[in-house]
CSV table of C-alpha atoms in Angstrom, one decimal:
chain,number,residue,atom,x,y,z
A,999,MET,CA,-13.3,26.6,-24.4
A,1000,TYR,CA,-14.4,30.3,-25.0
A,1001,ARG,CA,-13.9,29.8,-28.8
A,1002,ASP,CA,-16.1,26.7,-28.7
A,1003,VAL,CA,-18.9,28.3,-26.6
A,1004,ALA,CA,-18.8,31.2,-29.0
A,1005,ARG,CA,-19.6,28.8,-31.8
A,1006,LEU,CA,-22.7,27.2,-30.3
A,1007,LEU,CA,-25.7,27.8,-32.5
A,1008,MET,CA,-28.8,25.7,-31.6
A,1009,TYR,CA,-27.8,25.6,-27.9
A,1010,SER,CA,-26.3,29.3,-27.8
A,1011,ASP,CA,-29.2,30.6,-25.5
A,1012,LEU,CA,-27.4,29.7,-22.3
A,1013,GLY,CA,-28.5,32.9,-20.3
A,1014,GLU,CA,-26.1,35.6,-19.7
A,1015,ASP,CA,-25.1,34.4,-16.3
A,1016,SER,CA,-24.6,30.9,-17.0
A,1017,ILE,CA,-21.8,29.0,-15.3
A,1018,LEU,CA,-20.4,27.7,-18.6
A,1019,LEU,CA,-20.4,31.2,-20.1
A,1020,ARG,CA,-18.8,32.6,-17.1
A,1021,LEU,CA,-16.0,30.0,-17.0
A,1022,SER,CA,-15.4,30.5,-20.6
A,1023,GLU,CA,-14.8,34.2,-20.2
A,1024,ILE,CA,-12.6,33.3,-17.3
A,1025,LEU,CA,-10.5,30.9,-19.5
A,1026,ARG,CA,-10.2,33.5,-22.2
A,1027,ASP,CA,-8.9,36.1,-19.9
A,1028,TRP,CA,-6.3,33.4,-18.4
A,1029,ALA,CA,-5.3,32.3,-22.1
A,1030,ARG,CA,-4.6,36.2,-22.7
A,1031,GLY,CA,-2.3,36.4,-19.9
A,1032,SER,CA,-3.4,39.7,-18.7
A,1033,PHE,CA,-5.1,39.2,-15.4
A,1034,ASP,CA,-4.9,39.6,-11.6
A,1035,ARG,CA,-4.2,36.4,-10.2
A,1036,GLU,CA,-6.2,36.5,-7.0
A,1037,GLU,CA,-9.2,38.2,-9.0
A,1038,LEU,CA,-9.2,35.3,-11.4
A,1039,ILE,CA,-9.1,32.5,-8.5
A,1040,ARG,CA,-12.2,34.5,-7.0
A,1041,ARG,CA,-14.0,34.3,-10.1
A,1042,ILE,CA,-13.3,30.6,-10.6
A,1043,TYR,CA,-14.3,30.0,-7.0
A,1044,ARG,CA,-17.7,31.9,-7.4
A,1045,GLU,CA,-18.6,29.7,-10.4
A,1046,ILE,CA,-17.5,26.4,-8.6
A,1047,LYS,CA,-19.8,27.5,-5.7
A,1048,ARG,CA,-22.6,28.1,-8.1
A,1049,LEU,CA,-22.1,24.7,-9.6
A,1050,LEU,CA,-22.0,22.9,-6.2
A,1051,GLU,CA,-25.3,24.6,-5.4
A,1052,LEU,CA,-27.2,23.5,-8.6
A,1053,GLY,CA,-25.5,20.0,-7.9
A,1054,THR,CA,-27.0,19.9,-4.4
A,1055,ALA,CA,-30.4,20.9,-5.8
A,1056,CYS,CA,-30.5,18.5,-8.4
A,1057,GLY,CA,-28.7,15.6,-6.9
A,1058,PHE,CA,-25.4,15.5,-9.0
A,1059,ASP,CA,-22.9,13.2,-8.4
A,1060,GLU,CA,-19.6,11.6,-9.5
A,1061,ASN,CA,-18.5,14.3,-12.1
A,1062,LEU,CA,-20.3,17.5,-11.4
A,1063,TRP,CA,-18.9,19.1,-14.7
A,1064,HIS,CA,-20.3,16.1,-16.9
A,1065,CYS,CA,-23.4,16.6,-15.0
A,1066,TYR,CA,-23.8,20.3,-15.6
A,1067,LEU,CA,-23.2,20.0,-19.2
A,1068,THR,CA,-25.8,17.1,-19.2
A,1069,TRP,CA,-28.2,19.3,-17.4
A,1070,LEU,CA,-27.8,22.2,-20.2
A,1071,LEU,CA,-28.4,19.6,-22.9
A,1072,MET,CA,-31.6,18.4,-21.0
A,1073,THR,CA,-33.3,21.8,-20.2
A,1074,ASN,CA,-32.4,23.9,-23.3
A,1075,GLN,CA,-35.3,24.9,-25.4
A,1076,ASN,CA,-34.8,25.3,-29.1
A,1077,ALA,CA,-36.5,24.3,-32.4
A,1078,PHE,CA,-34.6,21.1,-32.5
A,1079,THR,CA,-35.6,19.9,-29.0
A,1080,LEU,CA,-39.2,21.1,-29.6
A,1081,THR,CA,-39.3,18.9,-32.7
A,1082,CYS,CA,-37.6,15.9,-31.1
A,1083,GLU,CA,-40.0,15.9,-28.3
A,1084,ARG,CA,-43.0,16.1,-30.4
A,1085,SER,CA,-41.8,13.8,-33.3
A,1086,GLY,CA,-38.4,12.3,-32.6
A,1087,GLY,CA,-35.2,13.1,-34.4
A,1088,ARG,CA,-35.8,13.2,-38.2
A,1089,GLU,CA,-33.7,14.1,-41.1
A,1090,GLY,CA,-33.4,17.7,-41.8
A,1091,SER,CA,-31.0,20.3,-42.6
A,1092,VAL,CA,-30.9,21.4,-39.0
A,1093,ASN,CA,-29.3,18.5,-37.8
A,1094,ALA,CA,-26.0,19.7,-39.3
A,1095,PHE,CA,-25.9,22.7,-37.0
A,1096,VAL,CA,-27.1,20.4,-34.0
A,1097,LYS,CA,-24.3,18.0,-34.7
A,1098,ASN,CA,-21.8,20.7,-34.7
A,1099,ASP,CA,-23.0,22.0,-31.3
A,1100,PHE,CA,-22.8,18.4,-30.1
A,1101,ALA,CA,-19.3,18.2,-31.2
A,1102,ILE,CA,-18.6,21.2,-29.3
A,1103,PHE,CA,-20.2,19.7,-26.2
A,1104,HIS,CA,-18.4,16.5,-26.6
A,1105,ARG,CA,-15.2,18.6,-26.6
A,1106,LEU,CA,-16.4,20.3,-23.4
A,1107,PHE,CA,-17.0,17.0,-21.8
A,1108,HIS,CA,-13.3,16.2,-22.3
A,1109,TYR,CA,-11.8,19.4,-21.4
A,1110,ASP,CA,-8.5,19.4,-19.7
A,1111,PHE,CA,-8.4,21.9,-16.8
A,1112,SER,CA,-5.0,20.7,-15.6
A,1113,ALA,CA,-3.2,23.6,-17.3
A,1114,ILE,CA,-5.2,26.4,-15.6
A,1115,GLU,CA,-5.0,24.6,-12.2
A,1116,GLU,CA,-1.4,24.2,-12.2
A,1117,ASP,CA,-0.9,27.7,-13.2
A,1118,LEU,CA,-2.8,29.0,-10.5
A,1119,GLY,CA,-2.2,26.5,-7.9
A,1120,ILE,CA,-5.8,25.4,-7.5
A,1121,SER,CA,-7.5,21.8,-7.6
A,1122,CYS,CA,-11.2,22.8,-7.6
A,1123,PHE,CA,-11.8,21.2,-11.3
A,1124,THR,CA,-10.1,17.9,-10.2
A,1125,VAL,CA,-12.4,17.8,-7.0
A,1126,ILE,CA,-15.7,18.3,-9.0
A,1127,SER,CA,-14.5,15.7,-11.5
A,1128,ARG,CA,-14.4,12.9,-9.0
A,1129,TYR,CA,-17.1,14.3,-6.7
A,1130,ILE,CA,-18.4,12.2,-4.0
A,1131,ALA,CA,-22.0,13.7,-2.8
A,1132,LEU,CA,-23.1,13.5,0.8
A,1133,PRO,CA,-26.1,11.4,1.2
A,1134,LYS,CA,-29.3,13.4,0.9
A,1135,ARG,CA,-32.8,13.1,2.1
A,1136,GLU,CA,-35.1,13.1,-1.0
A,1137,ARG,CA,-36.8,16.5,0.0
A,1138,MET,CA,-33.6,18.3,-0.4
A,1139,CYS,CA,-33.2,17.3,-4.1
A,1140,ASN,CA,-35.4,16.0,-6.9
A,1141,ARG,CA,-34.6,12.4,-7.2
A,1142,ASP,CA,-36.3,12.2,-10.7
A,1143,VAL,CA,-33.9,15.0,-11.9
A,1144,SER,CA,-31.0,13.4,-10.1
A,1145,TRP,CA,-31.5,9.8,-11.7
A,1146,GLN,CA,-32.1,11.2,-15.3
A,1147,VAL,CA,-28.8,13.6,-15.1
A,1148,ARG,CA,-26.7,10.8,-13.9
A,1149,VAL,CA,-27.6,8.1,-16.3
A,1150,LEU,CA,-27.5,10.2,-19.3
A,1151,SER,CA,-24.1,12.2,-18.2
A,1152,ARG,CA,-22.4,8.5,-17.9
A,1153,ALA,CA,-23.6,7.8,-21.4
A,1154,LEU,CA,-22.6,11.0,-22.7
A,1155,ALA,CA,-19.2,10.6,-21.2
A,1156,ARG,CA,-18.6,7.4,-22.9
A,1157,ALA,CA,-19.6,8.8,-26.4
A,1158,ARG,CA,-17.1,8.6,-29.2
A,1159,ASN,CA,-18.2,11.5,-31.2
A,1160,GLU,CA,-21.1,13.8,-32.0
A,1161,GLU,CA,-22.8,11.2,-33.7
A,1162,ASP,CA,-23.2,9.1,-30.6
A,1163,VAL,CA,-24.3,12.3,-28.7
A,1164,PHE,CA,-26.8,13.0,-31.3
A,1165,SER,CA,-28.0,9.5,-30.9
A,1166,LEU,CA,-28.2,9.7,-27.2
A,1167,MET,CA,-29.8,13.2,-27.0
A,1168,THR,CA,-32.7,12.6,-29.7
A,1169,SER,CA,-33.5,9.2,-27.9
A,1170,TYR,CA,-33.7,11.3,-24.6
A,1171,TYR,CA,-36.0,14.1,-26.2
A,1172,ARG,CA,-38.1,11.5,-27.7
A,1173,GLN,CA,-38.9,9.6,-24.5
A,1174,TYR,CA,-38.7,12.5,-21.9
A,1175,GLY,CA,-38.9,15.8,-23.9
A,1176,PHE,CA,-36.7,18.8,-22.5
A,1177,GLY,CA,-36.8,21.0,-19.6
A,1178,LEU,CA,-39.0,21.2,-16.6
A,1179,PHE,CA,-41.6,18.8,-17.9
A,1180,ALA,CA,-39.0,16.4,-18.8
A,1181,MET,CA,-37.5,16.1,-15.4
A,1182,ASN,CA,-40.4,16.5,-12.9
A,1183,ARG,CA,-43.8,14.9,-12.5
A,1184,ALA,CA,-45.9,17.4,-10.8
A,1185,PHE,CA,-46.1,21.3,-10.7
A,1186,ARG,CA,-47.8,24.3,-9.1
A,1187,VAL,CA,-48.6,27.5,-11.0
A,1188,GLN,CA,-47.1,31.1,-10.1
A,1189,GLY,CA,-48.0,34.4,-11.7
A,1190,HIS,CA,-50.7,35.4,-14.1
A,1191,GLY,CA,-51.2,35.6,-17.8
A,1192,ARG,CA,-48.0,36.0,-19.8
A,1193,GLU,CA,-46.1,36.0,-16.5
A,1194,LEU,CA,-47.5,32.5,-15.7
A,1195,GLU,CA,-44.9,29.8,-14.9
A,1196,PHE,CA,-44.8,26.3,-13.7
A,1197,LEU,CA,-42.7,25.4,-10.5
A,1198,PRO,CA,-41.7,21.8,-10.0
A,1199,ILE,CA,-43.0,19.9,-7.0
A,1200,THR,CA,-39.7,18.1,-5.9
A,1201,ASN,CA,-40.9,16.2,-2.9
A,1202,VAL,CA,-43.9,14.4,-4.4
A,1203,ASP,CA,-45.6,11.7,-2.4
A,1204,ARG,CA,-44.2,8.3,-4.0
A,1205,VAL,CA,-47.5,6.6,-3.2
A,1206,MET,CA,-48.7,3.7,-5.5
A,1207,LEU,CA,-52.3,2.8,-6.1
A,1208,GLU,CA,-51.5,-0.5,-4.6
A,1209,ASP,CA,-50.6,1.3,-1.4
A,1210,LEU,CA,-54.0,2.4,-1.1
A,1211,LEU,CA,-55.9,-0.4,0.7
A,1212,GLY,CA,-59.5,-1.3,-0.5
A,1213,TYR,CA,-61.4,0.8,-3.1
A,1214,GLU,CA,-60.4,-1.7,-5.8
A,1215,ARG,CA,-63.5,-0.8,-7.9
A,1216,GLN,CA,-62.8,3.0,-7.8
A,1217,LYS,CA,-59.1,2.5,-8.4
A,1218,GLU,CA,-59.9,0.2,-11.6
A,1219,GLU,CA,-62.1,3.0,-12.9
A,1220,LEU,CA,-59.6,5.5,-12.5
A,1221,ARG,CA,-56.9,3.7,-14.0
A,1222,ARG,CA,-59.1,2.7,-17.1
A,1223,ASN,CA,-59.8,6.2,-17.8
A,1224,THR,CA,-56.2,7.3,-17.2
A,1225,GLU,CA,-54.8,4.8,-19.5
A,1226,ALA,CA,-57.3,5.6,-22.2
A,1227,PHE,CA,-56.2,9.2,-22.1
A,1228,LEU,CA,-52.6,8.1,-22.4
A,1229,ASP,CA,-53.2,5.9,-25.4
A,1230,GLY,CA,-54.9,9.0,-27.1
A,1231,ARG,CA,-58.5,7.5,-26.8
A,1232,HIS,CA,-61.3,9.3,-25.6
A,1233,ALA,CA,-61.2,9.9,-21.8
A,1234,ASN,CA,-63.3,12.1,-19.4
A,1235,ASN,CA,-62.6,14.7,-16.7
A,1236,VAL,CA,-63.1,13.0,-13.4
A,1237,LEU,CA,-64.6,13.9,-10.2
A,1238,LEU,CA,-63.8,12.0,-6.9
A,1239,TYR,CA,-66.3,12.5,-4.1
A,1240,GLY,CA,-67.1,11.2,-0.9
A,1241,ASP,CA,-66.0,11.2,2.7
A,1242,ALA,CA,-62.9,12.8,4.1
A,1243,GLY,CA,-59.9,10.6,4.5
A,1244,THR,CA,-60.9,7.9,2.1
A,1245,GLY,CA,-58.0,8.3,-0.3
A,1246,LYS,CA,-59.3,10.5,-3.0
A,1247,SER,CA,-56.5,12.9,-3.4
A,1248,THR,CA,-54.0,9.9,-2.9
A,1249,SER,CA,-55.4,7.9,-5.8
A,1250,VAL,CA,-54.8,10.9,-8.0
A,1251,LYS,CA,-51.3,11.5,-6.8
A,1252,ALA,CA,-50.7,7.7,-7.3
A,1253,LEU,CA,-51.5,8.0,-11.0
A,1254,VAL,CA,-48.7,10.4,-11.8
A,1255,ASN,CA,-46.3,7.9,-10.2
A,1256,GLU,CA,-47.8,4.9,-12.0
A,1257,TYR,CA,-47.6,6.8,-15.3
A,1258,PHE,CA,-44.7,9.2,-15.2
A,1259,SER,CA,-42.6,7.0,-17.7
A,1260,ARG,CA,-45.4,7.4,-20.3
A,1261,GLY,CA,-45.6,11.0,-20.4
A,1262,LEU,CA,-48.2,11.7,-17.6
A,1263,ARG,CA,-47.7,14.9,-15.7
A,1264,MET,CA,-49.8,16.8,-13.1
A,1265,ILE,CA,-50.3,20.6,-12.6
A,1266,GLU,CA,-52.1,21.4,-9.3
A,1267,ILE,CA,-54.2,24.5,-9.2
A,1268,TYR,CA,-56.0,26.3,-6.4
A,1269,LYS,CA,-59.6,27.9,-6.7
A,1270,HIS,CA,-58.1,31.4,-6.7
A,1271,GLN,CA,-56.0,30.4,-9.8
A,1272,PHE,CA,-59.2,29.3,-12.1
A,1273,GLU,CA,-59.0,32.7,-13.9
A,1274,ASP,CA,-55.7,31.6,-15.2
A,1275,LEU,CA,-56.6,28.3,-16.5
A,1276,SER,CA,-56.7,29.2,-20.1
A,1277,ALA,CA,-53.0,30.5,-19.8
A,1278,VAL,CA,-52.3,27.2,-18.3
A,1279,LEU,CA,-53.8,25.3,-21.2
A,1280,ALA,CA,-51.9,27.7,-23.6
A,1281,GLN,CA,-48.6,26.4,-22.3
A,1282,ALA,CA,-49.4,22.9,-21.8
A,1283,LYS,CA,-51.3,22.1,-25.3
A,1284,ASN,CA,-48.0,22.6,-27.2
A,1285,ARG,CA,-46.0,19.9,-25.3
A,1286,ASN,CA,-45.7,16.2,-26.0
A,1287,TYR,CA,-47.0,15.1,-22.5
A,1288,ARG,CA,-50.4,14.0,-21.1
A,1289,PHE,CA,-51.3,16.6,-18.3
A,1290,ILE,CA,-53.8,16.1,-15.5
A,1291,ILE,CA,-54.9,19.2,-14.0
A,1292,PHE,CA,-55.6,18.5,-10.3
A,1293,ILE,CA,-58.0,20.3,-8.0
A,1294,ASP,CA,-58.1,19.1,-4.6
A,1295,ASP,CA,-61.0,19.8,-2.3
A,1296,LEU,CA,-63.1,21.3,-4.8
A,1297,SER,CA,-66.3,23.2,-3.5
A,1298,PHE,CA,-68.0,26.5,-3.8
A,1299,GLU,CA,-69.9,28.8,-1.5
A,1300,GLU,CA,-73.2,30.3,-2.8
A,1301,ASN,CA,-71.4,33.8,-3.3
A,1302,GLU,CA,-68.2,32.4,-5.0
A,1303,VAL,CA,-68.2,32.7,-8.9
A,1304,GLU,CA,-65.0,31.3,-9.7
A,1305,TYR,CA,-66.7,28.0,-10.8
A,1306,LYS,CA,-67.7,30.0,-14.0
A,1307,PHE,CA,-64.0,29.8,-15.1
A,1308,LEU,CA,-63.8,26.1,-14.4
A,1309,LYS,CA,-67.0,25.5,-16.4
A,1310,ALA,CA,-66.0,27.2,-19.4
A,1311,VAL,CA,-62.5,25.5,-19.6
A,1312,ILE,CA,-64.2,22.0,-18.9
A,1313,GLU,CA,-66.7,22.2,-21.6
A,1314,GLY,CA,-68.6,25.1,-23.2
A,1315,GLY,CA,-66.2,28.0,-23.8
A,1316,VAL,CA,-65.1,29.1,-27.2
A,1317,GLU,CA,-61.5,27.6,-26.9
A,1318,THR,CA,-61.7,24.0,-26.7
A,1319,ARG,CA,-59.8,22.0,-23.9
A,1320,PRO,CA,-56.6,20.4,-25.5
A,1321,ASP,CA,-56.5,16.9,-26.4
A,1322,ASN,CA,-53.6,16.4,-23.8
A,1323,VAL,CA,-55.2,17.9,-21.1
A,1324,LEU,CA,-57.8,16.3,-18.4
A,1325,ILE,CA,-59.0,17.7,-15.3
A,1326,TYR,CA,-59.2,15.4,-12.1
A,1327,ALA,CA,-61.0,17.0,-8.8
A,1328,THR,CA,-61.7,15.8,-5.4
A,1329,SER,CA,-64.5,17.0,-3.4
A,1330,ASN,CA,-66.3,16.0,-0.3
A,1331,ARG,CA,-69.4,17.1,-1.9
A,1332,ARG,CA,-71.3,15.3,-4.9
A,1333,HIS,CA,-72.6,18.8,-5.7
A,1334,LEU,CA,-69.7,21.1,-5.9
A,1335,ILE,CA,-71.6,24.4,-5.4
A,1336,ARG,CA,-73.4,25.1,-1.9
A,1337,GLU,CA,-77.3,25.0,-2.4
A,1338,THR,CA,-80.0,26.7,-0.2
A,1339,TRP,CA,-83.7,26.5,-0.1
A,1340,ASN,CA,-83.7,30.1,-1.5
A,1341,ASP,CA,-82.2,28.9,-4.8
A,1342,ARG,CA,-85.7,27.3,-5.4
A,1343,THR,CA,-87.8,30.6,-5.1
A,1344,ASP,CA,-87.9,31.0,-8.8
A,1345,MET,CA,-89.8,27.7,-9.3
A,1346,GLU,CA,-92.9,28.2,-11.4
A,1347,HIS,CA,-96.1,26.1,-10.8
A,1348,HIS,CA,-98.1,25.2,-13.9
A,1349,GLY,CA,-99.5,21.9,-13.0
A,1350,ASP,CA,-96.0,20.5,-12.7
A,1351,ILE,CA,-93.0,21.8,-10.7
A,1352,HIS,CA,-90.2,22.9,-12.8
A,1353,ARG,CA,-86.8,22.9,-11.4
A,1354,SER,CA,-85.2,26.2,-10.3
A,1355,ASP,CA,-83.0,27.9,-12.9
A,1356,THR,CA,-80.7,28.8,-10.1
A,1357,VAL,CA,-80.3,25.0,-9.2
A,1358,GLU,CA,-79.8,24.0,-12.8
A,1359,GLU,CA,-77.0,26.6,-12.8
A,1360,LYS,CA,-75.2,25.4,-9.9
A,1361,LEU,CA,-75.6,21.6,-10.8
A,1362,SER,CA,-74.3,22.1,-14.3
A,1363,LEU,CA,-70.7,22.2,-13.0
A,1364,SER,CA,-70.7,18.6,-11.8
A,1365,ALA,CA,-72.4,17.5,-14.7
A,1366,ARG,CA,-69.6,18.3,-16.9
A,1367,PHE,CA,-67.2,15.9,-15.2
A,1368,GLY,CA,-67.7,12.7,-17.5
A,1369,VAL,CA,-66.8,10.4,-14.7
A,1370,THR,CA,-68.0,10.5,-11.0
A,1371,ILE,CA,-66.4,8.2,-8.6
A,1372,ASN,CA,-67.6,7.6,-4.9
A,1373,TYR,CA,-65.3,7.1,-2.2
A,1374,ASN,CA,-67.5,6.2,0.9
A,1375,ALA,CA,-66.3,5.8,4.4
A,1376,PRO,CA,-65.2,2.0,5.2
A,1377,THR,CA,-67.5,0.1,7.3
A,1378,PRO,CA,-66.1,-1.0,11.1
A,1379,ARG,CA,-65.0,-4.4,9.7
A,1380,GLU,CA,-63.2,-2.6,6.6
A,1381,TYR,CA,-61.6,-0.1,9.0
A,1382,GLN,CA,-60.3,-2.9,11.4
A,1383,SER,CA,-58.9,-4.6,8.2
A,1384,ILE,CA,-57.0,-1.4,6.9
A,1385,VAL,CA,-55.6,-1.1,10.5
A,1386,LEU,CA,-54.3,-4.6,10.5
A,1387,ALA,CA,-52.8,-4.4,6.9
A,1388,LEU,CA,-51.0,-1.3,7.5
A,1389,ALA,CA,-49.7,-2.5,11.0
A,1390,ARG,CA,-48.2,-5.5,9.3
A,1391,ARG,CA,-46.8,-3.4,6.5
A,1392,GLN,CA,-45.1,-1.1,9.1
A,1393,GLY,CA,-43.9,-3.8,11.3
A,1394,ILE,CA,-46.3,-3.3,14.4
A,1395,ARG,CA,-46.0,-6.5,16.4
A,1396,MET,CA,-48.9,-5.9,18.9
A,1397,GLU,CA,-51.2,-8.8,19.6
A,1398,GLU,CA,-54.3,-8.4,17.3
A,1399,LYS,CA,-57.1,-8.0,19.8
A,1400,GLU,CA,-55.3,-5.3,21.8
A,1401,LEU,CA,-54.4,-3.5,18.4
A,1402,LEU,CA,-58.2,-3.6,17.2
A,1403,ALA,CA,-59.3,-2.4,20.7
A,1404,ARG,CA,-56.7,0.5,20.6
A,1405,ALA,CA,-57.8,1.2,16.8
A,1406,ASN,CA,-61.6,1.5,17.9
A,1407,THR,CA,-60.7,3.9,20.7
A,1408,TRP,CA,-58.4,6.0,18.4
A,1409,GLU,CA,-61.4,6.1,15.8
A,1410,VAL,CA,-63.8,7.5,18.3
A,1411,ARG,CA,-61.5,10.3,19.3
A,1412,HIS,CA,-60.5,11.2,15.8
A,1413,GLY,CA,-63.4,11.5,13.5
A,1414,GLY,CA,-64.8,8.3,12.3
A,1415,PHE,CA,-63.8,5.5,10.0
A,1416,SER,CA,-61.5,6.3,7.3
A,1417,GLY,CA,-58.1,5.2,6.0
A,1418,ARG,CA,-56.5,8.4,7.0
A,1419,VAL,CA,-57.5,7.5,10.6
A,1420,ALA,CA,-56.2,4.2,10.1
A,1421,GLN,CA,-53.1,5.5,9.0
A,1422,GLN,CA,-52.6,8.1,11.6
A,1423,PHE,CA,-53.4,5.5,14.2
A,1424,VAL,CA,-50.5,3.2,12.9
A,1425,ASN,CA,-48.1,6.1,12.6
A,1426,TYR,CA,-48.9,6.6,16.4
A,1427,LEU,CA,-48.2,3.1,17.3
A,1428,GLU,CA,-45.0,3.1,15.4
A,1429,GLY,CA,-43.8,5.9,17.5
A,1430,LEU,CA,-44.5,3.9,20.8
A,1431,ASP,CA,-41.6,2.1,22.5
A,1432,ASP,CA,-43.8,-0.9,23.2
A,1433,ALA,CA,-45.2,-1.3,19.7
């Protein structure tokens, strides 16, 4: 194994602390025969423990060794994976080096650990090759990663040679890309400037647009703009505004679930991170994905100036926004920056009243969203319809008259008519013994 690992070329950047590299060093020391038996076993167990921890985080199952090697192939960034992501596998001299690496991975997939197990009296490699994972709740592992790793791992285990591995991996890179963006649908941002990195959000709400009751016109407009964006046609930044609890954020989150397989990814950022927007765009623009930068509950007080960073990125700065990035924001305000009557004190009167320059400055941010969609609070009748539909969906068997009477009482105590209030009410009923 250690000779094969040393001959990797395109996939040689494993990291000095990688499990594969450490295991190859252990097998090298074992093959040379000069080792402390108990120390060698401890080193092996240390790497097996790390493999189990990675398997738990990523939802590996069946054959952890195969899953780990597959995960390495899926996450490695090199000139070949970048090219495949952007344009698919093409003929070129680099393919000879890549196929050499894939031949090595093919041998690693079928590596026989029985000799070292027999010599040291251990069985850990046999156990991880026939692994039965404990059932996990989704928030304990990333379901997207788990599914992709297991499906590709099974296919790679059946590969006859490096040509089959090449075909499988180029197909994967072409469809999904590589690394974090390939395996996750939503991200947060950490760090600043050159230290900026994307952190995957592993417990993404699996809501779909059809789960949001009502607002059919709003959802259709949002879907139309997003599909144009995914098709490479002209599309606009979107502002969803209106009453609290009406499904604005839910609608945006649903998009990444609807269109994940078509390459849509979401990057959630907060107001204090707007100065890093240029760094976010710099990392996103070179990838073969379509990114929605999601800003939830966007608004500014009169003394806050972060909106100037956002204005420059949306439209008007020297650096243009990449074609593969749009900004979707939600807000309870149609006009995002708080105005006061003092903003109008610079009005001049020359027969006509000219609008205040201060007001124009503050309104210009909202104007840079090409699509604005209003989510207004439901009427009492619409609120009752939402309650009835949610109750049926969640198996509430309460008589309709009593259900609606309780829903109206709940609404009075919990802040008015909205889909959120209706959902909270039905969740409350579901927890009652008599529901």
